[in-house]
XYZ file of C-alpha atoms in Angstrom:
523
model
C 101.438 77.588 133.306
C 105.237 79.019 133.122
C 106.359 81.256 131.039
C 109.910 79.993 129.645
C 110.628 82.200 127.110
C 111.355 80.123 124.830
C 110.522 80.183 121.115
C 107.792 76.887 120.230
C 108.853 75.500 116.343
C 106.667 72.702 115.241
C 105.245 71.693 118.469
C 108.889 72.131 120.630
C 110.201 74.641 122.649
C 113.257 75.518 122.340
C 115.531 78.768 123.610
C 116.297 81.296 121.028
C 120.285 80.972 119.797
C 120.269 85.052 119.475
C 120.320 88.132 122.290
C 117.648 88.097 124.939
C 115.396 90.766 125.593
C 113.151 90.796 128.937
C 109.380 92.363 128.332
C 108.235 96.114 130.506
C 105.693 97.043 131.786
C 104.975 100.584 130.762
C 102.510 101.275 134.167
C 105.342 99.763 137.088
C 108.056 101.241 134.188
C 109.964 97.592 135.208
C 111.080 95.026 133.594
C 109.585 91.829 134.161
C 111.153 87.952 134.162
C 111.738 85.967 132.158
C 114.138 87.039 129.403
C 113.165 85.678 125.642
C 116.124 85.409 123.494
C 115.964 85.789 119.188
C 115.225 83.011 117.104
C 118.751 82.354 114.717
C 118.335 81.897 110.765
C 118.883 78.041 111.504
C 115.614 78.476 113.362
C 113.823 80.204 111.590
C 114.183 78.303 108.501
C 113.428 74.776 110.304
C 109.755 76.417 111.519
C 109.678 77.422 107.707
C 110.408 73.969 106.185
C 108.191 72.625 108.748
C 105.135 75.007 107.429
C 105.509 74.156 104.053
C 106.077 69.952 104.649
C 102.382 70.384 106.439
C 100.721 72.402 104.010
C 99.191 69.695 102.073
C 98.239 67.814 104.841
C 96.892 70.504 106.672
C 94.925 71.897 104.082
C 93.522 68.500 103.052
C 91.793 68.276 106.435
C 88.072 69.486 105.846
C 86.086 71.920 106.259
C 84.924 70.064 109.445
C 88.005 69.484 111.033
C 89.808 72.830 110.554
C 86.176 74.462 112.168
C 86.947 72.022 115.352
C 90.498 73.179 115.338
C 90.117 76.532 115.154
C 87.195 76.174 118.045
C 89.568 73.957 120.073
C 92.051 77.260 119.622
C 89.242 79.326 121.454
C 88.554 76.336 123.679
C 92.513 76.654 124.775
C 92.965 80.081 125.255
C 89.704 80.724 127.559
C 91.085 77.806 129.458
C 94.563 79.996 130.550
C 92.036 81.799 132.312
C 92.993 84.998 134.620
C 97.477 84.135 134.213
C 96.493 84.863 130.458
C 94.956 88.511 131.435
C 96.968 88.924 133.842
C 100.388 88.750 131.889
C 98.764 91.212 129.224
C 97.891 93.491 131.954
C 101.780 93.517 133.109
C 103.001 93.724 129.771
C 100.202 96.496 127.679
C 99.860 98.607 130.722
C 96.123 97.743 129.405
C 93.288 97.993 131.709
C 91.543 94.082 132.792
C 88.003 94.828 131.761
C 89.923 95.809 127.952
C 91.719 92.263 128.103
C 88.780 90.423 128.791
C 86.413 91.798 126.263
C 89.612 91.369 124.024
C 89.611 87.451 124.976
C 86.381 87.310 123.706
C 86.586 89.095 120.664
C 89.523 86.617 120.131
C 87.499 83.873 120.671
C 84.799 84.957 118.655
C 85.974 85.514 115.826
C 87.553 81.807 115.701
C 84.113 81.060 115.717
C 83.045 83.007 112.921
C 85.770 81.807 110.681
C 84.756 78.170 111.644
C 80.867 78.800 111.481
C 82.468 79.853 107.523
C 84.232 76.639 107.586
C 81.142 74.936 107.936
C 78.853 76.743 106.016
C 81.313 76.297 102.454
C 80.686 79.365 100.489
C 84.253 80.329 100.951
C 85.402 77.954 98.584
C 83.080 79.433 95.981
C 82.846 76.812 94.428
C 81.788 77.119 90.494
C 80.651 75.016 87.355
C 80.883 75.698 83.929
C 78.715 72.758 82.242
C 79.942 71.127 79.256
C 79.225 72.268 75.569
C 79.636 68.941 73.476
C 77.868 70.199 70.754
C 79.096 74.105 71.222
C 81.925 74.963 67.864
C 84.371 74.528 69.630
C 82.868 72.371 72.584
C 83.033 74.023 75.921
C 84.892 71.446 77.896
C 83.694 70.572 81.868
C 85.439 73.708 83.758
C 85.159 73.582 87.200
C 87.167 75.887 89.940
C 87.743 75.980 93.462
C 89.774 78.780 95.921
C 93.005 76.729 98.322
C 95.183 78.265 100.617
C 98.230 79.955 99.367
C 100.551 78.244 101.486
C 102.169 79.224 104.788
C 101.539 81.972 105.949
C 103.751 83.960 108.338
C 102.145 86.507 110.837
C 103.314 89.328 112.872
C 101.474 89.913 115.993
C 100.428 93.676 116.474
C 101.375 95.566 119.344
C 98.110 97.620 120.242
C 95.955 94.418 120.513
C 97.733 91.869 122.780
C 95.672 89.415 121.795
C 93.120 89.590 118.812
C 95.667 91.303 116.576
C 98.345 88.917 118.421
C 99.105 85.259 118.338
C 95.722 83.727 118.120
C 94.603 86.392 116.241
C 92.402 87.761 112.750
C 94.978 87.097 110.423
C 96.240 83.711 112.092
C 92.641 82.370 112.329
C 92.082 83.448 108.868
C 95.089 81.683 107.748
C 94.281 78.497 109.742
C 90.187 78.113 108.110
C 91.836 78.747 104.482
C 94.394 75.662 105.009
C 97.767 77.932 105.950
C 100.174 77.142 108.103
C 101.632 79.846 110.423
C 104.601 80.773 111.399
C 103.976 83.710 113.549
C 106.510 86.591 114.919
C 105.590 87.542 118.672
C 106.016 91.404 119.403
C 108.578 92.006 122.040
C 105.933 93.996 123.354
C 104.461 91.356 125.092
C 106.157 88.273 125.057
C 104.597 86.320 127.818
C 101.513 86.676 126.990
C 102.619 85.312 122.905
C 103.849 82.691 124.861
C 100.778 82.037 126.866
C 98.323 81.765 123.255
C 101.484 79.997 121.174
C 100.965 77.196 123.925
C 97.002 77.298 123.595
C 97.493 76.760 119.954
C 100.169 74.332 120.329
C 97.852 72.134 122.156
C 95.107 72.619 120.108
C 96.932 71.367 116.986
C 97.955 68.580 119.182
C 94.814 67.625 120.579
C 93.335 67.765 116.606
C 96.046 65.579 115.335
C 97.406 67.895 112.573
C 101.119 68.146 111.569
C 103.407 69.836 113.907
C 104.680 72.489 111.654
C 101.041 74.187 111.425
C 101.924 76.426 113.866
C 105.349 78.115 114.948
C 105.936 80.996 117.209
C 109.393 82.986 116.731
C 110.779 84.964 119.436
C 113.239 87.854 118.844
C 113.714 91.610 118.648
C 114.887 93.620 115.561
C 113.583 93.122 111.909
C 116.081 91.014 110.983
C 113.435 88.116 112.648
C 110.827 90.035 110.257
C 112.951 90.167 106.953
C 114.651 86.284 107.217
C 111.139 85.014 107.663
C 109.496 86.617 104.612
C 112.748 86.108 102.311
C 111.920 82.268 103.287
C 111.196 80.420 100.038
C 108.359 78.449 102.560
C 106.360 81.441 103.475
C 103.372 82.506 100.270
C 101.838 85.484 102.075
C 102.492 87.463 104.898
C 99.824 89.159 107.578
C 101.283 92.401 109.832
C 99.680 95.514 111.718
C 101.755 97.846 112.210
C 104.185 101.297 111.282
C 104.407 101.789 107.245
C 108.078 101.437 107.892
C 107.845 98.321 109.049
C 105.025 97.002 106.202
C 106.416 98.726 103.462
C 110.094 97.020 104.645
C 108.426 94.014 104.623
C 107.046 94.776 101.126
C 110.769 95.522 99.877
C 111.743 91.786 101.240
C 108.662 90.290 99.621
C 108.506 92.042 96.456
C 112.208 91.358 95.995
C 112.476 87.265 96.017
C 113.223 85.129 93.578
C 108.733 84.437 93.228
C 107.642 87.515 94.982
C 104.685 87.173 97.761
C 101.667 89.230 98.282
C 102.092 91.627 101.705
C 98.850 92.298 103.224
C 99.718 95.419 105.866
C 97.752 97.177 107.949
C 100.063 100.623 108.234
C 98.735 104.077 108.477
C 95.388 105.983 109.047
C 94.407 109.556 110.153
C 90.496 108.594 109.531
C 89.017 112.203 108.655
C 85.879 113.075 110.257
C 83.364 115.665 108.484
C 81.253 117.413 109.816
C 78.840 118.882 107.498
C 77.084 122.027 108.181
C 73.727 121.516 109.519
C 74.149 118.732 111.758
C 77.579 120.567 112.919
C 74.560 123.528 114.026
C 72.182 121.569 115.654
C 74.398 119.014 117.529
C 77.887 120.441 117.520
C 78.787 120.312 121.482
C 77.195 116.340 121.581
C 79.251 115.567 118.528
C 82.244 117.500 120.674
C 81.385 115.431 123.556
C 81.836 112.254 121.150
C 84.763 113.067 119.210
C 86.889 113.618 122.154
C 85.468 110.370 123.876
C 86.548 108.417 120.252
C 90.233 109.980 119.940
C 90.611 109.037 123.893
C 90.220 105.778 123.672
C 92.634 103.515 124.556
C 95.030 106.219 125.181
C 94.405 106.483 121.191
C 96.139 103.728 120.050
C 93.450 102.348 117.831
C 94.092 102.216 113.999
C 90.767 103.459 112.960
C 91.283 106.736 115.901
C 90.154 109.873 114.557
C 92.690 111.917 113.239
C 91.701 114.541 111.503
C 88.213 116.100 111.572
C 86.940 118.203 108.438
C 84.301 121.096 108.776
C 83.466 124.259 107.658
C 85.395 127.599 109.166
C 83.026 130.340 110.862
C 81.453 130.210 115.022
C 80.067 126.367 114.336
C 82.963 124.903 114.346
C 84.599 127.332 116.557
C 82.556 126.758 119.356
C 82.893 123.056 118.258
C 86.877 123.326 119.048
C 86.531 124.968 122.503
C 83.660 121.855 123.546
C 86.240 119.187 122.068
C 88.816 121.294 123.821
C 87.084 121.043 127.588
C 86.324 117.362 127.409
C 89.518 116.568 126.516
C 90.709 118.736 129.844
C 89.417 116.234 131.620
C 90.651 113.380 130.479
C 93.885 112.296 132.171
C 97.105 111.581 130.620
C 96.998 107.613 129.590
C 99.540 104.972 129.994
C 101.198 104.167 126.283
C 101.557 100.294 125.072
C 105.581 101.164 125.289
C 108.296 103.581 126.040
C 108.821 103.510 121.643
C 105.029 104.123 120.944
C 105.032 106.782 123.912
C 107.871 108.846 122.630
C 107.013 108.837 119.445
C 103.565 110.185 119.842
C 104.895 113.169 121.941
C 107.641 113.488 119.125
C 104.325 113.615 116.808
C 102.372 116.207 118.882
C 106.149 118.203 119.010
C 106.203 118.527 115.485
C 102.695 119.592 114.706
C 102.616 122.493 117.413
C 106.083 123.622 116.233
C 104.415 124.381 112.449
C 103.653 127.499 111.840
C 100.508 126.930 110.020
C 98.748 125.271 112.861
C 97.425 126.590 116.424
C 97.253 124.535 119.259
C 93.945 123.940 120.530
C 94.066 121.861 123.322
C 97.554 120.366 124.949
C 98.455 118.957 128.554
C 101.776 118.767 129.846
C 102.770 115.113 128.995
C 104.270 112.702 131.094
C 107.050 109.701 130.667
C 105.329 106.892 129.196
C 101.785 108.789 128.798
C 100.014 110.310 125.976
C 98.120 113.568 126.866
C 95.219 114.751 124.881
C 96.352 117.278 121.848
C 93.914 119.122 119.405
C 95.455 121.379 116.835
C 93.559 123.563 113.900
C 94.614 124.645 110.256
C 93.221 126.430 107.836
C 92.376 123.554 105.287
C 95.110 126.226 102.231
C 97.733 125.619 104.387
C 96.695 121.956 104.927
C 96.859 121.410 101.504
C 100.183 122.578 101.066
C 101.460 121.172 103.665
C 101.737 116.949 103.468
C 103.417 116.593 106.678
C 99.793 117.647 108.578
C 98.952 114.651 107.193
C 101.266 111.727 109.155
C 99.733 109.663 111.478
C 100.261 110.531 115.132
C 99.126 107.564 116.919
C 97.456 108.182 120.227
C 95.009 110.560 121.253
C 95.749 113.753 118.768
C 93.446 115.449 116.249
C 93.426 117.689 113.698
C 90.858 120.240 112.906
C 91.194 121.518 108.932
C 89.078 124.666 108.929
C 87.627 125.155 105.104
C 85.913 127.864 103.580
C 83.723 126.039 101.698
C 81.979 122.868 100.821
C 83.775 122.365 97.657
C 87.184 123.072 99.667
C 86.072 120.044 101.966
C 85.650 118.479 98.670
C 89.799 119.034 97.741
C 90.981 118.491 101.690
C 89.959 114.941 100.878
C 90.791 114.691 97.656
C 94.270 115.180 98.366
C 93.900 112.689 101.689
C 96.454 109.820 101.270
C 94.672 106.154 101.495
C 92.803 105.896 104.738
C 90.713 102.789 106.635
C 87.993 105.040 107.551
C 85.649 108.273 106.669
C 83.051 109.292 109.130
C 79.829 111.665 107.778
C 78.749 113.780 110.726
C 75.244 114.490 108.864
C 71.706 115.586 109.100
C 69.286 115.269 106.742
C 69.778 119.123 105.106
C 72.917 117.645 104.283
C 72.396 115.149 102.166
C 73.208 116.982 99.108
C 76.437 117.306 100.708
C 77.079 113.643 101.193
C 76.083 112.904 98.048
C 79.125 114.887 96.176
C 81.257 113.759 98.588
C 80.623 109.772 98.522
C 82.602 108.730 95.460
C 85.439 111.052 96.331
C 85.180 108.836 99.849
C 85.211 105.568 98.124
C 88.190 105.737 95.913
C 89.762 107.090 98.898
C 88.874 105.082 102.378
C 87.446 101.385 103.294
C 84.699 102.223 105.575
C 82.308 105.134 105.511
C 80.466 105.614 107.871
C 77.704 108.481 108.919
C 77.054 109.629 112.460
C 79.169 107.438 114.856
C 83.191 107.671 115.481
C 85.597 104.751 113.747
C 86.632 103.815 116.694
C 85.023 99.970 117.449
C 85.390 97.769 114.325
C 83.386 94.461 114.357
C 83.983 91.307 113.403
C 81.410 90.045 111.008
C 80.508 89.342 106.931
C 80.271 92.482 105.867
C 83.261 94.861 107.693
C 86.248 95.934 105.840
C 89.179 96.998 108.000
C 91.346 98.435 104.970
C 91.974 101.126 102.527
C 94.186 101.983 100.186
C 97.556 102.429 100.592
C 98.698 103.281 102.814
C 96.203 102.174 105.090
C 96.908 99.262 103.657
C 99.742 97.038 101.352
C 96.781 95.961 99.053
C 92.968 98.221 99.388
C 91.445 95.094 97.941
C 91.675 93.066 100.648
C 89.835 93.382 104.658
C 91.905 92.014 107.961
C 88.927 91.468 109.605
C 85.511 89.564 109.247
C 85.441 86.813 107.062
C 86.646 88.252 104.049
C 89.676 88.427 105.754
C 90.239 84.870 104.518
C 90.366 85.313 100.778
C 93.833 87.303 101.162
C 95.164 83.300 101.700
C 93.133 81.773 98.918
C 93.824 81.615 95.286
C 91.724 79.821 92.591
C 92.537 76.529 90.649
C 90.329 74.861 87.654
C 89.857 71.539 87.060
C 89.274 70.905 83.483
C 87.995 67.765 82.418
C 89.198 65.667 85.130
C 86.795 62.713 86.182
C 84.339 62.741 89.057
C 86.431 60.793 91.188
C 89.707 62.644 90.799
C 87.749 65.743 91.986
C 87.989 67.503 95.435
C 84.507 66.686 97.355
C 83.640 70.343 97.074
C 83.610 69.989 93.189
C 81.699 66.646 92.725
C 78.435 66.207 91.737
C 76.143 66.162 94.995
C 78.113 68.182 97.058
C 75.725 68.707 99.373
C 76.937 72.297 99.550
C 76.399 73.239 95.989
C 78.448 74.521 93.036
C 77.660 77.248 91.112
C 76.270 76.488 87.670
C 76.798 78.002 84.429
C 74.042 77.111 81.519
C 73.175 78.654 79.057
C 74.319 82.047 80.054
C 72.136 81.919 83.584
C 73.908 81.138 86.657
C 72.309 78.607 89.414
C 73.273 77.009 92.737
C 72.861 73.033 92.490
């Protein structure tokens, strides 16, 4: 398939009307043809209006029809073959094996939402049985969840497939019955066009309204803010920087009709080394930590950017073992020159802090990220908020505490995080039990004896957390729970059976949760 550099609006390929930009190969350090032009405000308006017009028709499709659509998107992505992988490699610098795995994850999460739709529990159909003899009488009340409306999705830089055009935000919005207007990422526009055309073909094959999906091209915040401000858009899915996410939140809040923004932004994902585990297997933990820190050149939102432990010989040895392991890791190509530059700036800022000791720091190379490890005392960490700043890349900070109480104080001072990890043995259970209530308030996922990189796509996964890790800590962007971001409840009171949605009618094969005499059962 030829990549043309066009946007896709309502099934039609159109040239953007603004300034153009080319993709950049971070490994070869050269630009890639063709040029992609930025869409105009008129083109953004057209995409959003078409999405609004498509909404009622798209959400009226059956669960089975939308499940088939999601699977068809997956089929079309697979049909792109090696062309997709080759282009993604050129635009991201990521290796083939990583991108082939990411393609599999993308297709599998589309199937996961298709399975959820066929199973039917996502609608959360409920019935309060009427009580005509009660004073006052209780009416027949039935409730289901429906899609909120067209969703604006922003592709992420670090996952050009799984968090991009047909990634988790798009899949969950489609599953909810919401059309998607997607802003492609300027780091991988060709990859985005290929996948966007795959989605467009699936829309056509399944006979869905043309406004079900549009792909917008171009760089600059103006496109994103114009998209979020459009009255047809009813929710936003975003993965990126805190600055970008909070800017979109401000636009969404300032609208005449404010809308929710589900933004995944920044997280340093603390790893807590409890004493017994550190003493028993500190060297092994250090090696695993170094592997997690440098995986994908540290360009994961769950990168372990902070380690907390008790000061002493065991923590000193952990730092030395981790430094030795990091010393065996060569600098890796980062996703974009901007990401590489920001990483090196963040590393330099940490190294310059008077209260920070440099444990391991290789020479930085243009466009690459070399591992970096630093250490500070907890007392300095607690009074230096800048030490909490995320450094997106293979850098981490060890915080040495004088007591378990100080460990708890450090965790209390943390901002909201996506994850926290406890490295513990049985002798650490009492200490862990004291930390768990604090961790539950601070993070979305708590791990034991593992590392946070690697996010399972499943029903129980939570990839979210309190601000600033996400804009709304009640949500997840990974797993079947992600659909709930793009749903809202509707109650039907005394509506005749013939007018009720099929999911709420008596005899619905998927059943209705029915409340009768205080008991909750399922028909």
